[in-house]
Amino acid sequence: MESYIANEMGLKFPPIVLLKSDEKPSDAKGPKPGRGGCVMSFVAQTIAKRITTCFGRENITCGGIATGFGWGDGFSTQEDMDFQATFLSCGLESAPDKEAYQKRLDRMPRVSEMFLEGERIYADFDTAITNIKNRPVYDDGQYVIFKAIENLEEGDIPKSVIFTLNPLELTALIQINSSFRTKDAYLLTPQASSCQSIGSFVFEQDESDDPKPILGPIDFAGRSKTRHFIPDEYLTLSMPWKLFLKLEEVSKKSVLQTELFRNYLRK
């Protein structure tokens, strides 16, 4: 299918979709067997190149991905959770057991400065561990598949629709999303990794009668994996399928049809 919003705004990057499946598509690009890494480099290729990509449980190399795509909480031990909370806060400085954290880094073949400094998504270890425990957790499906929306097949029901927008496009979509609401927050910006902002936090919103879109990515580590394909100023706005369909309908009588907005498109 095509997106009315994408066509009306002339988006450089029309939306893509995330699907869950127990079968791996034969034509999808993904990590080599036994390899993992950050999934966002594959997501970026779907966004920019419009190719289908796939990531499976067998490719998980960090607890964040596991949580992000609904494959459990990603931790087999409390030590694993403590390690991630340390990494997501201030690294070695914030480790409750600095010796244990350093020993774990010593066992890693290549350690970047980021593991020593921490990603600093959270101000301290306690805040990190609390947020990790409060993440939405799901556990189903073997694979996540990313497709350009125009490549959706009959019977495909996306779990997440992901817009990639520059500031002007984001402004318009925020206005459309807000135009039918009367109270509460109109969009959410959870302190989450890139994969979680397009995955598990969207899955959680799908359970709501009044779902909100998720703005991201707000982690620079995730962004570093996409900037080869997507300019730095772009953000993602992700939402459940049912909210996407509503915005598509609402947008047909919205700011997009006004001369005020078209003046911006002419620049």
Coordinates of C-alpha atoms in Angstrom, one line a residue:
M1 CA 0.0 0.0 0.0
E2 CA 1.0 3.6 -0.3
S3 CA 0.8 6.2 2.5
Y4 CA -1.4 9.2 1.8
I5 CA 0.6 11.3 4.3
A6 CA 3.9 10.3 2.6
N7 CA 2.6 11.2 -0.8
E8 CA 1.0 14.5 0.3
M9 CA 4.2 15.7 2.0
G10 CA 6.5 14.2 -0.6
L11 CA 8.5 12.4 2.1
K12 CA 12.1 11.5 1.2
F13 CA 11.6 8.5 3.4
P14 CA 8.1 7.0 3.2
P15 CA 7.2 4.9 6.3
I16 CA 8.4 1.4 6.8
V17 CA 6.7 -1.3 8.9
L18 CA 7.9 -3.9 11.5
L19 CA 6.3 -7.3 11.4
K20 CA 6.7 -10.3 13.7
S21 CA 7.0 -13.8 12.3
D22 CA 8.2 -17.3 13.1
E23 CA 9.5 -17.7 9.5
K24 CA 12.5 -15.9 8.0
P25 CA 11.8 -14.5 4.5
S26 CA 14.1 -16.0 1.9
D27 CA 14.6 -12.6 0.2
A28 CA 15.4 -10.5 3.3
K29 CA 18.8 -9.1 4.1
G30 CA 20.1 -9.7 7.6
P31 CA 23.1 -10.6 9.7
K32 CA 25.2 -13.5 8.6
P33 CA 24.6 -16.8 10.6
G34 CA 26.0 -16.5 14.1
R35 CA 26.5 -12.8 13.8
G36 CA 24.6 -10.0 15.6
G37 CA 25.4 -6.4 16.2
C38 CA 23.0 -3.4 16.3
V39 CA 19.8 -3.9 14.3
M40 CA 19.5 -0.2 13.4
S41 CA 22.0 -0.6 10.5
F42 CA 19.5 -3.0 8.9
V43 CA 16.5 -0.8 9.8
A44 CA 18.2 2.2 8.1
Q45 CA 18.7 0.2 4.9
T46 CA 15.0 -0.5 4.8
I47 CA 14.3 3.2 5.3
A48 CA 16.8 4.5 2.8
K49 CA 17.0 1.6 0.2
R50 CA 13.5 0.2 0.6
I51 CA 14.8 -3.3 0.9
T52 CA 13.4 -6.0 3.2
T53 CA 15.6 -6.8 6.2
C54 CA 15.2 -9.3 9.0
F55 CA 16.6 -9.9 12.4
G56 CA 16.2 -13.0 14.5
R57 CA 16.5 -14.2 18.1
E58 CA 19.7 -16.0 17.0
N59 CA 21.3 -12.6 16.2
I60 CA 20.8 -11.1 19.7
T61 CA 24.0 -9.7 21.1
C62 CA 22.5 -7.3 23.7
G63 CA 19.7 -7.3 26.1
G64 CA 18.3 -4.1 24.6
I65 CA 17.5 -5.7 21.3
A66 CA 15.8 -8.6 23.1
T67 CA 13.5 -6.3 24.9
G68 CA 13.0 -4.0 22.0
F69 CA 11.7 -6.7 19.7
G70 CA 9.6 -8.7 22.2
W71 CA 12.0 -11.5 23.0
G72 CA 11.9 -11.5 26.8
D73 CA 13.8 -9.1 29.0
G74 CA 17.2 -10.1 27.6
F75 CA 18.8 -11.1 30.9
S76 CA 19.7 -14.5 32.1
T77 CA 21.3 -13.3 35.4
Q78 CA 21.2 -10.3 37.7
E79 CA 24.8 -9.7 36.7
D80 CA 23.7 -9.2 33.1
M81 CA 21.1 -6.6 34.1
D82 CA 23.6 -4.8 36.3
F83 CA 26.1 -4.7 33.4
Q84 CA 23.6 -3.1 31.1
A85 CA 22.5 -0.6 33.8
T86 CA 26.1 0.3 34.3
F87 CA 26.7 0.7 30.6
L88 CA 23.5 2.8 30.1
S89 CA 24.5 5.1 32.9
C90 CA 28.1 6.3 33.4
G91 CA 30.1 3.2 32.8
L92 CA 32.9 2.2 35.1
E93 CA 32.3 5.3 37.3
S94 CA 28.7 4.2 38.1
A95 CA 29.4 0.4 38.5
P96 CA 28.3 -0.8 41.9
D97 CA 31.1 -3.4 41.6
K98 CA 33.8 -1.6 39.6
E99 CA 36.2 -4.6 39.7
A100 CA 33.6 -7.0 38.3
Y101 CA 32.6 -4.6 35.6
Q102 CA 36.3 -4.1 34.5
K103 CA 36.8 -7.9 34.5
R104 CA 33.9 -8.3 32.2
L105 CA 35.2 -5.6 29.9
D106 CA 38.6 -7.4 29.9
R107 CA 36.9 -10.6 28.6
M108 CA 35.4 -8.7 25.6
P109 CA 37.6 -8.9 22.5
R110 CA 37.1 -5.2 21.6
V111 CA 36.1 -2.6 24.1
S112 CA 35.1 0.8 22.9
E113 CA 35.4 3.9 25.0
M114 CA 31.6 3.9 25.2
F115 CA 31.7 1.0 27.6
L116 CA 34.1 2.7 29.9
E117 CA 32.3 6.1 29.8
G118 CA 28.8 4.7 29.6
E119 CA 26.1 5.6 27.1
R120 CA 24.7 8.1 29.7
I121 CA 21.1 7.6 28.8
Y122 CA 20.5 7.6 32.5
A123 CA 22.1 9.8 35.1
D124 CA 23.1 7.0 37.5
F125 CA 23.0 3.3 38.1
D126 CA 19.9 3.3 40.3
T127 CA 17.9 5.3 37.7
A128 CA 19.1 2.9 35.0
I129 CA 18.1 -0.3 36.8
T130 CA 14.7 1.1 37.7
N131 CA 14.0 2.0 34.1
I132 CA 15.2 -1.3 32.8
K133 CA 12.9 -3.2 35.2
N134 CA 10.0 -1.0 34.1
R135 CA 10.4 -1.6 30.3
P136 CA 7.4 -3.3 28.5
V137 CA 8.4 -6.9 28.1
Y138 CA 6.9 -9.3 25.5
D139 CA 8.0 -12.8 24.3
D140 CA 6.8 -14.0 21.0
G141 CA 7.9 -14.7 17.4
Q142 CA 11.3 -15.7 16.1
Y143 CA 12.0 -12.8 13.7
V144 CA 11.3 -9.2 13.1
I145 CA 10.9 -8.2 9.5
F146 CA 11.3 -4.6 8.2
K147 CA 9.5 -3.7 4.9
A148 CA 8.9 -0.6 3.0
I149 CA 5.2 0.2 3.4
E150 CA 4.7 -0.1 -0.4
N151 CA 5.9 -3.7 -0.2
L152 CA 3.3 -4.9 2.3
E153 CA 1.6 -8.0 1.1
E154 CA -2.0 -9.1 1.6
G155 CA -2.4 -10.5 5.1
D156 CA 0.5 -8.6 6.5
I157 CA -0.5 -6.9 9.8
P158 CA 2.4 -4.6 11.0
K159 CA 3.2 -4.3 14.7
S160 CA 4.8 -0.9 14.2
V161 CA 4.8 1.8 11.5
I162 CA 7.9 3.9 11.4
F163 CA 8.0 7.4 9.9
T164 CA 11.5 9.0 9.3
L165 CA 11.1 12.7 9.3
N166 CA 12.9 16.0 9.1
P167 CA 11.9 18.8 11.5
L168 CA 9.3 20.3 9.2
E169 CA 7.7 17.0 8.4
L170 CA 7.7 16.0 12.0
T171 CA 6.0 19.3 12.9
A172 CA 3.2 18.5 10.4
L173 CA 2.7 15.0 11.6
I174 CA 2.7 16.1 15.3
Q175 CA 0.0 18.6 14.4
I176 CA -2.1 15.9 12.6
N177 CA -1.7 13.5 15.6
S178 CA -2.7 16.2 18.0
S179 CA -5.7 17.5 15.9
F180 CA -8.3 15.0 17.2
R181 CA -7.1 14.8 20.9
T182 CA -8.4 16.8 23.8
K183 CA -6.3 15.8 26.8
D184 CA -3.1 14.2 28.1
A185 CA 0.2 13.8 26.3
Y186 CA -0.1 13.6 22.5
L187 CA 3.2 11.8 21.9
L188 CA 5.7 9.9 24.0
T189 CA 9.5 10.1 24.3
P190 CA 10.5 7.2 26.5
Q191 CA 14.1 7.0 27.6
A192 CA 14.8 4.1 25.4
S193 CA 17.2 2.6 22.9
S194 CA 16.4 3.0 19.1
C195 CA 15.1 -0.5 18.8
Q196 CA 12.8 -0.1 21.8
S197 CA 11.3 3.1 20.5
I198 CA 10.2 1.4 17.2
G199 CA 9.4 -1.9 18.9
S200 CA 8.3 -2.7 22.5
F201 CA 7.1 0.7 23.4
V202 CA 5.0 0.7 20.3
F203 CA 3.7 -2.8 21.1
E204 CA 2.6 -1.4 24.5
Q205 CA 0.7 1.5 22.9
D206 CA -1.1 -1.0 20.7
E207 CA -2.8 -2.3 23.9
S208 CA -4.2 1.1 24.6
D209 CA -7.6 2.4 23.5
D210 CA -5.9 5.8 22.9
P211 CA -2.4 5.0 21.5
K212 CA 0.3 7.6 21.2
P213 CA 3.2 7.7 18.8
I214 CA 6.7 7.2 20.0
L215 CA 9.4 9.8 19.2
G216 CA 13.0 8.6 18.7
P217 CA 15.8 7.8 18.5
I218 CA 17.2 9.5 21.5
D219 CA 20.3 7.3 21.9
F220 CA 23.4 8.4 20.0
A221 CA 24.7 4.8 19.9
G222 CA 21.7 3.8 17.8
R223 CA 22.0 6.9 15.7
S224 CA 25.6 6.1 14.9
K225 CA 24.4 3.0 13.1
T226 CA 22.0 4.8 10.8
R227 CA 23.9 8.0 9.8
H228 CA 25.5 6.4 6.8
F229 CA 22.0 6.1 5.3
I230 CA 20.0 8.8 7.0
P231 CA 20.9 12.5 7.7
D232 CA 21.5 13.4 11.3
E233 CA 18.6 15.8 11.6
Y234 CA 16.0 13.1 11.0
L235 CA 13.9 11.5 13.7
T236 CA 11.6 8.6 13.8
L237 CA 7.9 8.7 14.8
S238 CA 6.6 5.2 15.4
M239 CA 3.1 4.0 16.0
P240 CA 0.8 1.0 16.1
W241 CA -1.0 0.1 12.9
K242 CA -4.4 1.2 14.1
L243 CA -3.0 4.7 14.9
F244 CA -1.3 4.9 11.5
L245 CA -4.7 4.1 9.8
K246 CA -6.4 6.8 11.9
L247 CA -3.7 9.4 11.0
E248 CA -4.0 8.5 7.4
E249 CA -7.8 9.3 7.5
V250 CA -7.5 12.4 9.7
S251 CA -4.7 13.8 7.4
K252 CA -7.2 14.0 4.5
K253 CA -8.7 17.1 6.1
S254 CA -5.7 18.6 7.9
V255 CA -2.9 21.2 7.7
L256 CA -1.6 19.3 4.7
Q257 CA -4.2 20.8 2.4
T258 CA -3.6 24.4 3.5
E259 CA -1.8 27.1 1.5
L260 CA 0.1 27.8 4.8
F261 CA 1.7 24.4 4.8
R262 CA 2.3 24.3 1.0
N263 CA 4.3 27.5 1.3
Y264 CA 6.8 25.6 3.3
L265 CA 7.0 22.8 0.7
R266 CA 7.9 25.3 -2.0
K267 CA 11.0 26.5 -0.3

